[in-house]
Tab-separated table of C-alpha atoms and ligand atoms in Angstrom:
chain	number	residue	atom	x	y	z
A	1	MET	CA	-17.758	2.734	16.800
A	2	GLN	CA	-17.632	5.623	19.420
A	3	VAL	CA	-15.383	8.335	18.863
A	4	LYS	CA	-13.712	10.384	21.662
A	5	GLY	CA	-13.704	14.339	21.503
A	6	ARG	CA	-16.596	16.402	20.541
A	7	ASP	CA	-18.627	16.065	17.453
A	8	LYS	CA	-17.349	18.688	15.207
A	9	ARG	CA	-20.402	19.338	13.055
A	10	VAL	CA	-21.637	22.688	12.553
A	11	HIS	CA	-24.050	24.196	9.957
A	12	MET	CA	-22.386	25.615	7.050
A	13	PRO	CA	-24.297	27.684	4.721
A	14	SER	CA	-21.452	27.709	2.383
A	15	LYS	CA	-19.458	25.183	0.387
A	16	PRO	CA	-17.408	23.247	2.905
A	17	ARG	CA	-13.769	23.879	3.107
A	18	MET	CA	-11.147	21.081	1.874
A	19	ILE	CA	-7.489	21.136	1.011
A	20	VAL	CA	-6.159	18.397	-1.054
A	21	THR	CA	-2.503	17.873	-0.741
A	22	ARG	CA	-1.879	16.677	-4.596
A	23	GLY	CA	-3.629	17.508	-7.615
A	24	LEU	CA	-6.230	14.242	-8.386
A	25	PRO	CA	-7.366	12.881	-11.754
A	26	GLY	CA	-9.956	15.032	-13.734
A	27	ALA	CA	-13.311	13.586	-12.441
A	28	LEU	CA	-12.486	13.931	-9.014
A	29	MET	CA	-10.956	17.597	-9.142
A	30	GLU	CA	-14.668	18.099	-11.228
A	31	ARG	CA	-16.277	16.973	-8.211
A	32	ILE	CA	-14.654	18.799	-6.068
A	33	ALA	CA	-14.622	21.957	-7.046
A	34	THR	CA	-18.351	21.788	-7.463
A	35	GLN	CA	-18.974	20.685	-3.843
A	36	PHE	CA	-16.202	22.131	-1.873
A	37	ASP	CA	-14.497	25.936	-1.307
A	38	ALA	CA	-10.755	23.757	-1.948
A	39	TRP	CA	-7.099	24.591	-1.942
A	40	VAL	CA	-5.234	22.019	-3.953
A	41	ASN	CA	-1.746	21.639	-3.981
A	42	PRO	CA	-0.529	23.571	-7.365
A	43	GLU	CA	2.871	21.298	-7.407
A	44	ASP	CA	3.236	17.706	-8.172
A	45	ARG	CA	4.979	16.833	-5.239
A	46	THR	CA	4.597	16.123	-1.617
A	47	LEU	CA	4.272	19.225	0.706
A	48	SER	CA	6.342	19.771	3.579
A	49	ALA	CA	5.361	19.623	7.391
A	50	GLU	CA	5.704	23.691	7.074
A	51	GLU	CA	4.076	23.899	4.152
A	52	LEU	CA	1.133	21.706	4.984
A	53	GLN	CA	0.614	23.774	8.124
A	54	ARG	CA	0.916	26.762	5.776
A	55	ALA	CA	-1.765	25.990	3.661
A	56	VAL	CA	-3.856	24.174	6.479
A	57	ALA	CA	-3.477	27.548	8.345
A	58	ALA	CA	-4.178	29.951	5.850
A	59	HIS	CA	-7.683	27.634	4.556
A	60	ARG	CA	-8.644	26.398	7.585
A	61	PRO	CA	-10.542	23.671	6.073
A	62	GLU	CA	-12.974	21.226	7.677
A	63	VAL	CA	-11.854	18.630	5.783
A	64	MET	CA	-8.105	17.166	4.407
A	65	LEU	CA	-7.920	14.984	2.009
A	66	VAL	CA	-4.514	13.402	2.131
A	67	MET	CA	-1.778	11.007	0.524
A	68	ALA	CA	-0.180	7.886	1.680
A	69	MET	CA	2.903	10.290	1.487
A	70	ASP	CA	1.602	12.606	4.003
A	71	ARG	CA	3.329	12.590	7.253
A	72	ILE	CA	0.037	13.634	9.136
A	73	ASP	CA	2.230	12.529	12.738
A	74	ALA	CA	1.216	13.939	16.114
A	75	ALA	CA	3.068	17.284	15.737
A	76	CYS	CA	0.822	17.590	12.483
A	77	ILE	CA	-2.208	16.983	14.329
A	78	ALA	CA	-1.855	18.971	17.175
A	79	ALA	CA	-1.340	22.396	15.123
A	80	LEU	CA	-3.966	21.501	12.941
A	81	PRO	CA	-6.891	23.952	13.368
A	82	ASP	CA	-9.759	23.651	15.230
A	83	ALA	CA	-12.353	23.865	11.863
A	84	VAL	CA	-10.638	20.112	10.778
A	85	GLN	CA	-13.638	17.626	11.056
A	86	VAL	CA	-12.313	14.723	8.708
A	87	LEU	CA	-9.073	13.595	7.347
A	88	ALA	CA	-9.645	11.507	4.415
A	89	THR	CA	-6.679	9.481	3.655
A	90	LEU	CA	-6.474	8.277	-0.514
A	91	SER	CA	-5.002	4.883	0.740
A	92	VAL	CA	-5.861	1.806	2.472
A	93	GLY	CA	-2.930	2.101	4.794
A	94	HIS	CA	-3.012	4.434	7.262
A	95	ASP	CA	0.637	4.229	8.980
A	96	HIS	CA	1.234	7.786	8.079
A	97	ILE	CA	-1.669	9.204	10.134
A	98	ASP	CA	-1.564	9.037	14.287
A	99	LEU	CA	-4.981	7.803	14.756
A	100	ALA	CA	-4.662	8.160	18.301
A	101	ALA	CA	-3.863	12.114	17.766
A	102	ALA	CA	-6.608	12.458	15.675
A	103	ARG	CA	-8.982	10.757	17.907
A	104	ASP	CA	-7.689	12.721	20.891
A	105	ARG	CA	-8.695	15.635	18.793
A	106	GLY	CA	-12.095	14.584	17.683
A	107	ILE	CA	-10.974	14.315	13.992
A	108	ALA	CA	-12.374	11.422	11.925
A	109	VAL	CA	-10.152	9.750	9.848
A	110	ILE	CA	-11.652	7.490	6.753
A	111	HIS	CA	-9.374	5.586	4.225
A	112	THR	CA	-10.344	3.674	1.021
A	113	PRO	CA	-10.752	-0.357	2.144
A	114	ASP	CA	-11.662	-2.871	-0.557
A	115	ILE	CA	-11.800	-0.542	-3.417
A	116	LEU	CA	-8.311	-0.549	-4.235
A	117	SER	CA	-7.626	-4.474	-3.346
A	118	ASP	CA	-8.145	-5.785	-7.345
A	119	ALA	CA	-5.732	-3.478	-8.531
A	120	VAL	CA	-3.130	-4.005	-5.779
A	121	SER	CA	-3.735	-7.765	-6.538
A	122	GLU	CA	-3.014	-7.282	-10.066
A	123	ILE	CA	0.494	-5.433	-9.177
A	124	ALA	CA	1.609	-8.258	-6.732
A	125	ILE	CA	0.760	-11.000	-9.730
A	126	LEU	CA	2.837	-9.048	-12.076
A	127	LEU	CA	5.532	-9.010	-9.639
A	128	MET	CA	5.385	-12.765	-8.648
A	129	LEU	CA	5.634	-13.162	-12.765
A	130	CYS	CA	8.131	-10.608	-13.614
A	131	ALA	CA	10.369	-11.597	-10.905
A	132	ALA	CA	10.066	-15.360	-11.386
A	133	ARG	CA	10.641	-15.050	-15.240
A	134	ARG	CA	13.326	-12.692	-15.031
A	135	ALA	CA	11.475	-9.817	-16.903
A	136	GLN	CA	14.125	-7.003	-15.880
A	137	GLU	CA	17.115	-9.064	-17.684
A	138	GLY	CA	14.772	-10.057	-20.747
A	139	GLU	CA	13.843	-6.297	-21.510
A	140	ARG	CA	17.780	-5.141	-20.791
A	141	MET	CA	18.911	-7.661	-23.508
A	142	ILE	CA	16.190	-6.204	-26.151
A	143	TYR	CA	17.147	-2.421	-25.220
A	144	ASP	CA	20.783	-3.042	-24.896
A	145	ARG	CA	20.554	-4.986	-27.922
A	146	THR	CA	23.113	-7.758	-26.523
A	147	TRP	CA	19.977	-10.365	-27.375
A	148	ALA	CA	22.069	-12.808	-29.519
A	149	GLY	CA	18.889	-14.777	-30.355
A	150	TRP	CA	16.697	-17.591	-28.898
A	151	SER	CA	18.714	-20.200	-26.837
A	152	PRO	CA	17.714	-23.219	-24.915
A	153	THR	CA	19.577	-22.312	-21.708
A	154	GLN	CA	18.656	-18.156	-21.996
A	155	LEU	CA	17.432	-16.562	-18.790
A	156	LEU	CA	15.835	-19.847	-17.556
A	157	GLY	CA	13.261	-18.527	-14.685
A	158	ARG	CA	11.346	-20.505	-12.046
A	159	ASP	CA	7.862	-22.075	-12.455
A	160	VAL	CA	5.364	-20.173	-11.092
A	161	THR	CA	2.138	-22.919	-11.790
A	162	GLY	CA	2.076	-25.040	-8.850
A	163	ALA	CA	4.567	-23.275	-6.768
A	164	ARG	CA	3.464	-22.546	-3.241
A	165	LEU	CA	2.362	-18.825	-2.393
A	166	GLY	CA	2.745	-17.788	1.074
A	167	VAL	CA	0.951	-14.520	2.483
A	168	LEU	CA	1.808	-12.682	5.160
A	169	GLY	CA	-1.355	-10.362	6.117
A	170	MET	CA	-4.286	-12.487	4.815
A	171	GLY	CA	-7.028	-9.244	4.620
A	172	ARG	CA	-8.403	-8.084	1.832
A	173	ILE	CA	-5.543	-7.268	-0.327
A	174	GLY	CA	-3.933	-10.928	0.716
A	175	ARG	CA	-7.053	-12.894	-0.173
A	176	THR	CA	-7.490	-11.146	-3.569
A	177	ILE	CA	-3.871	-12.376	-4.426
A	178	ALA	CA	-4.572	-15.806	-2.962
A	179	ARG	CA	-7.787	-16.091	-4.659
A	180	ARG	CA	-5.742	-14.688	-7.962
A	181	ALA	CA	-2.823	-17.270	-7.838
A	182	ALA	CA	-4.663	-20.213	-6.921
A	183	ALA	CA	-7.318	-19.589	-9.942
A	184	ALA	CA	-4.723	-18.600	-12.430
A	185	PHE	CA	-1.856	-20.763	-11.105
A	186	ASP	CA	-2.935	-23.264	-9.240
A	187	MET	CA	-0.818	-22.345	-6.248
A	188	PRO	CA	-1.479	-24.047	-3.229
A	189	VAL	CA	-2.323	-20.978	-0.878
A	190	HIS	CA	-0.539	-20.589	2.993
A	191	TYR	CA	-1.173	-17.932	5.093
A	192	HIS	CA	-0.096	-16.306	8.512
A	193	ASN	CA	-2.086	-13.701	10.527
A	194	ARG	CA	-2.053	-13.039	13.769
A	195	SER	CA	-6.117	-14.604	13.720
A	196	ARG	CA	-7.225	-17.586	11.697
A	197	LEU	CA	-9.656	-16.756	9.476
A	198	ALA	CA	-13.067	-18.570	9.025
A	199	PRO	CA	-12.887	-21.702	6.699
A	200	GLU	CA	-15.543	-19.969	4.151
A	201	ILE	CA	-13.277	-17.305	4.032
A	202	GLU	CA	-9.872	-19.539	4.374
A	203	ALA	CA	-10.994	-20.951	1.109
A	204	GLY	CA	-8.856	-23.959	1.394
A	205	ALA	CA	-5.569	-22.106	2.471
A	206	GLN	CA	-3.504	-23.442	4.844
A	207	TYR	CA	-3.257	-21.477	8.175
A	208	HIS	CA	0.361	-21.305	10.094
A	209	PRO	CA	0.098	-20.088	13.617
A	210	THR	CA	3.578	-18.468	13.386
A	211	ALA	CA	5.294	-16.503	10.477
A	212	GLU	CA	7.992	-18.710	10.693
A	213	GLY	CA	5.945	-22.065	9.822
A	214	LEU	CA	4.591	-19.749	6.798
A	215	LEU	CA	7.945	-18.501	5.558
A	216	ALA	CA	9.435	-22.623	5.918
A	217	GLU	CA	6.443	-23.255	3.161
A	218	SER	CA	6.549	-20.492	0.858
A	219	ASP	CA	8.215	-20.880	-2.541
A	220	PHE	CA	6.657	-17.240	-3.468
A	221	LEU	CA	6.287	-14.810	-0.074
A	222	VAL	CA	3.920	-12.180	-0.667
A	223	LEU	CA	4.169	-9.247	2.197
A	224	ALA	CA	0.246	-7.971	2.469
A	225	ALA	CA	0.527	-6.995	6.142
A	226	PRO	CA	0.248	-3.276	7.135
A	227	SER	CA	3.031	-1.637	8.517
A	228	THR	CA	2.995	-1.751	12.620
A	229	PRO	CA	5.337	-1.703	15.323
A	230	ALA	CA	4.876	-5.615	14.891
A	231	THR	CA	5.611	-5.799	11.455
A	232	ARG	CA	8.372	-3.051	10.737
A	233	GLY	CA	11.479	-4.954	10.092
A	234	PHE	CA	9.836	-8.540	9.925
A	235	LEU	CA	11.893	-9.877	6.684
A	236	ASN	CA	15.185	-9.992	8.196
A	237	ALA	CA	18.303	-12.217	7.974
A	238	GLU	CA	16.971	-14.919	10.493
A	239	ARG	CA	13.453	-14.772	8.569
A	240	LEU	CA	14.889	-15.153	5.064
A	241	ALA	CA	16.826	-17.760	6.009
A	242	LEU	CA	13.586	-19.923	6.813
A	243	LEU	CA	12.536	-19.263	3.353
A	244	PRO	CA	13.102	-22.789	0.871
A	245	PRO	CA	16.280	-22.017	-1.209
A	246	GLY	CA	15.307	-19.978	-4.787
A	247	ALA	CA	12.453	-18.440	-3.262
A	248	ILE	CA	10.749	-15.501	-4.297
A	249	VAL	CA	9.903	-12.157	-2.435
A	250	VAL	CA	7.205	-10.127	-3.007
A	251	ASN	CA	6.279	-6.572	-1.191
A	252	ILE	CA	3.203	-4.895	-1.976
A	253	ALA	CA	2.924	-3.592	1.658
A	254	ARG	CA	5.016	-1.059	2.751
A	255	GLY	CA	8.678	-1.083	2.390
A	256	ASP	CA	9.641	-0.834	5.980
A	257	LEU	CA	8.257	-4.433	6.355
A	258	VAL	CA	11.960	-5.558	4.602
A	259	ASP	CA	15.389	-5.231	6.124
A	260	ASP	CA	16.916	-4.139	2.811
A	261	ASP	CA	20.516	-4.993	3.644
A	262	ALA	CA	19.242	-8.613	4.387
A	263	LEU	CA	16.963	-9.108	1.182
A	264	ILE	CA	19.874	-7.643	-0.887
A	265	ALA	CA	22.651	-10.208	0.743
A	266	ALA	CA	20.044	-13.002	0.048
A	267	LEU	CA	19.214	-12.179	-3.444
A	268	ARG	CA	23.190	-11.395	-4.011
A	269	SER	CA	23.789	-15.168	-2.479
A	270	GLY	CA	20.909	-16.690	-4.741
A	271	HIS	CA	18.996	-17.892	-1.473
A	272	VAL	CA	16.264	-15.719	-2.506
A	273	ALA	CA	16.118	-16.338	-6.344
A	274	ALA	CA	14.382	-12.859	-7.158
A	275	ALA	CA	12.289	-10.471	-5.431
A	276	GLY	CA	9.389	-8.102	-6.944
A	277	LEU	CA	8.676	-4.574	-5.232
A	278	ASP	CA	6.587	-2.260	-5.320
A	279	VAL	CA	7.057	-0.529	-1.581
A	280	PHE	CA	10.584	0.837	-0.371
A	281	ASN	CA	12.075	2.087	2.900
A	282	GLY	CA	12.209	5.894	2.150
A	283	GLU	CA	10.249	6.228	-0.729
A	284	PRO	CA	11.056	7.735	-3.112
A	285	GLU	CA	14.413	6.872	-2.497
A	286	ILE	CA	15.637	3.369	-2.434
A	287	HIS	CA	18.674	1.518	-1.073
A	288	PRO	CA	21.226	1.705	-3.794
A	289	GLY	CA	22.111	-2.198	-3.421
A	290	TYR	CA	18.913	-2.901	-5.517
A	291	ARG	CA	19.819	-1.045	-8.541
A	292	ASP	CA	23.004	-3.400	-9.140
A	293	LEU	CA	21.147	-6.396	-8.628
A	294	PRO	CA	19.394	-8.241	-12.135
A	295	ASN	CA	17.036	-10.362	-9.929
A	296	VAL	CA	14.795	-7.790	-9.003
A	297	PHE	CA	11.674	-6.354	-10.626
A	298	LEU	CA	11.105	-2.917	-9.370
A	299	GLN	CA	7.637	-0.379	-9.798
A	300	PRO	CA	7.155	2.718	-7.962
A	301	HIS	CA	4.789	2.233	-5.718
A	302	GLN	CA	1.604	1.506	-8.260
A	303	GLY	CA	-0.560	-0.764	-6.353
A	304	SER	CA	-3.630	1.428	-7.063
A	305	SER	CA	-2.683	3.449	-9.892
A	306	THR	CA	-5.328	2.638	-12.400
A	307	ILE	CA	-7.179	5.272	-13.343
A	308	GLY	CA	-10.861	3.396	-12.632
A	309	THR	CA	-9.382	2.641	-9.277
A	310	ARG	CA	-7.948	5.915	-8.070
A	311	VAL	CA	-10.864	7.582	-8.995
A	312	ARG	CA	-13.236	5.168	-7.466
A	313	MET	CA	-11.109	5.537	-4.177
A	314	GLY	CA	-11.545	9.255	-4.293
A	315	GLN	CA	-15.275	9.054	-5.217
A	316	MET	CA	-15.756	7.218	-1.691
A	317	LEU	CA	-13.814	9.732	0.447
A	318	LEU	CA	-15.873	12.174	-0.899
A	319	GLU	CA	-19.397	10.528	-0.395
A	320	SER	CA	-18.145	9.388	2.892
A	321	VAL	CA	-17.682	13.159	3.692
A	322	ALA	CA	-20.858	14.389	1.992
A	323	THR	CA	-22.492	11.512	4.118
A	324	HIS	CA	-21.128	13.035	7.096
A	325	LEU	CA	-21.380	16.573	6.631
A	326	ALA	CA	-25.171	15.838	5.873
A	327	GLY	CA	-25.296	14.546	9.514
A	328	GLY	CA	-25.120	10.716	8.729
A	329	THR	CA	-22.320	8.339	10.179
A	330	LEU	CA	-19.037	8.391	8.680
A	331	PRO	CA	-18.400	5.177	6.436
A	332	ASN	CA	-15.259	3.235	6.381
A	333	ARG	CA	-13.866	5.142	9.623
A	334	LEU	CA	-10.703	4.453	11.243
A	335	VAL	CA	-11.377	6.510	14.161
B	1	NAP	P1	-6.389	-5.279	5.831
B	1	NAP	O1	-7.751	-6.060	4.980
B	1	NAP	O2	-6.251	-4.777	7.071
B	1	NAP	O3	-5.362	-6.817	6.141
B	1	NAP	C1	-4.242	-6.961	6.411
B	1	NAP	C2	-3.577	-8.283	6.963
B	1	NAP	O4	-2.784	-8.366	7.796
B	1	NAP	C3	-5.178	-8.905	8.050
B	1	NAP	O5	-5.138	-10.070	7.634
B	1	NAP	C4	-4.416	-9.163	9.300
B	1	NAP	O6	-4.790	-9.774	10.346
B	1	NAP	C5	-2.761	-8.715	9.237
B	1	NAP	N1	-2.050	-8.589	9.987
B	1	NAP	C6	-1.670	-7.558	10.817
B	1	NAP	N2	-0.948	-7.453	11.734
B	1	NAP	C7	-0.087	-8.456	11.648
B	1	NAP	C8	0.860	-9.058	12.052
B	1	NAP	N3	1.353	-8.090	12.904
B	1	NAP	N4	1.487	-10.417	11.655
B	1	NAP	C9	0.622	-10.976	10.470
B	1	NAP	N5	-0.634	-10.540	10.016
B	1	NAP	C10	-0.593	-9.283	10.256
B	1	NAP	O7	-5.640	-4.422	4.799
B	1	NAP	P2	-5.448	-4.621	3.392
B	1	NAP	O8	-6.723	-3.699	2.829
B	1	NAP	O9	-5.319	-5.845	2.716
B	1	NAP	O10	-4.176	-3.789	3.273
B	1	NAP	C11	-3.090	-4.301	3.663
B	1	NAP	C12	-1.947	-3.490	3.177
B	1	NAP	O11	-1.440	-3.419	2.055
B	1	NAP	C13	-2.158	-1.942	3.590
B	1	NAP	O12	-1.869	-1.414	4.741
B	1	NAP	C14	-0.855	-1.159	3.148
B	1	NAP	O13	0.071	-0.747	3.790
B	1	NAP	C15	-0.768	-2.167	1.836
B	1	NAP	N6	-1.019	-1.209	0.448
B	1	NAP	C16	-0.360	-1.404	-0.449
B	1	NAP	C17	-0.453	-0.640	-2.051
B	1	NAP	C18	0.191	-0.315	-2.858
B	1	NAP	O14	0.113	0.451	-3.829
B	1	NAP	N7	1.620	-1.094	-2.930
B	1	NAP	C19	-2.054	-0.309	-1.976
B	1	NAP	C20	-3.199	-0.922	-0.923
B	1	NAP	C21	-2.429	-0.780	0.158
B	1	NAP	P3	-4.592	-10.066	11.508
B	1	NAP	O15	-5.306	-8.797	12.019
B	1	NAP	O16	-5.337	-11.409	12.036
B	1	NAP	O17	-3.443	-10.204	12.235
């Protein structure tokens, strides 16, 4: 891809400088320490905008390794020193980075596609199962010591096997979820993307040209589309009403695809039987209404959080950066 702005690669006699906005698993920290003159956020929390700018101004890095929780907006990018060549995000989602602003400053942005699709699809399946089989309520009975013993009417959930799976966003992750759900649970797969996939990629899934058509066929609706101006607020009251009564909603994409008030109302009424959510509006805060509901299964943004996946994500970024600094073409480049 042709990138606007000047190519900032220059000969660097010493180790290239990097800032890393969060501490990473040990294997990555060792590699970073060997290959870079790195400043790593010593605290296990997201830096404020001011702290990030202070760190960047003090260290003047060629490479910034950032996380999905860092807000790299136009103001942040405008304030970066000219030294910055690459923004590497430890995520596939890039809604936290103003790509146009980065392009205009000639800063390359790279991410971690594909490598996390297996881990995220595992969490999606976990959420589907736990929501459908009332895992939160079951676990509470154990820990609250309220379980009086087996009962033929206890916590009756919903069959997963054979139910229709609707995927909004049949991309790398959506397809991995669909493949698993079809193989493990005989789920017929329906999907909506803006563009239909080729038949060999579709693999028997039924395409719906409209999101509304997809909703009507989704016993389980999994949100796997990126957060964009077009998808923000997607699952609102009108669209929830199109789901079959007793549907299950799973979100592994981004919290802002969901109108929380509308979903909570649908969960209270029973129109949506249960929800499994890994991502939330305003993380780490979550809408207080979710905490009062028995029919939700909530995870704290765990999609890619396995040790193997996180290390592979980091290695992928470090290898891409090394290629770039050696004069090669930067892989997995967004701009
Ligand atoms: P991807 O391969 O780019 O897939 C995104 C899919 O969404 C594409 O099929 C795309 O198809 C579709 N899409 C985009 N805009 C759409 C719209 N307006 N309406 C309907 N479909 C739309 O991305 P991915 O690697 O699968 O990742 C998907 C998202 O998962 C990421 O953006 C990220 O936010 C989220 N994620 C979450 C976690 C977690 O920890 N929970 C981890 C990783 C990723 P068309 O272009 O044809 O519309």
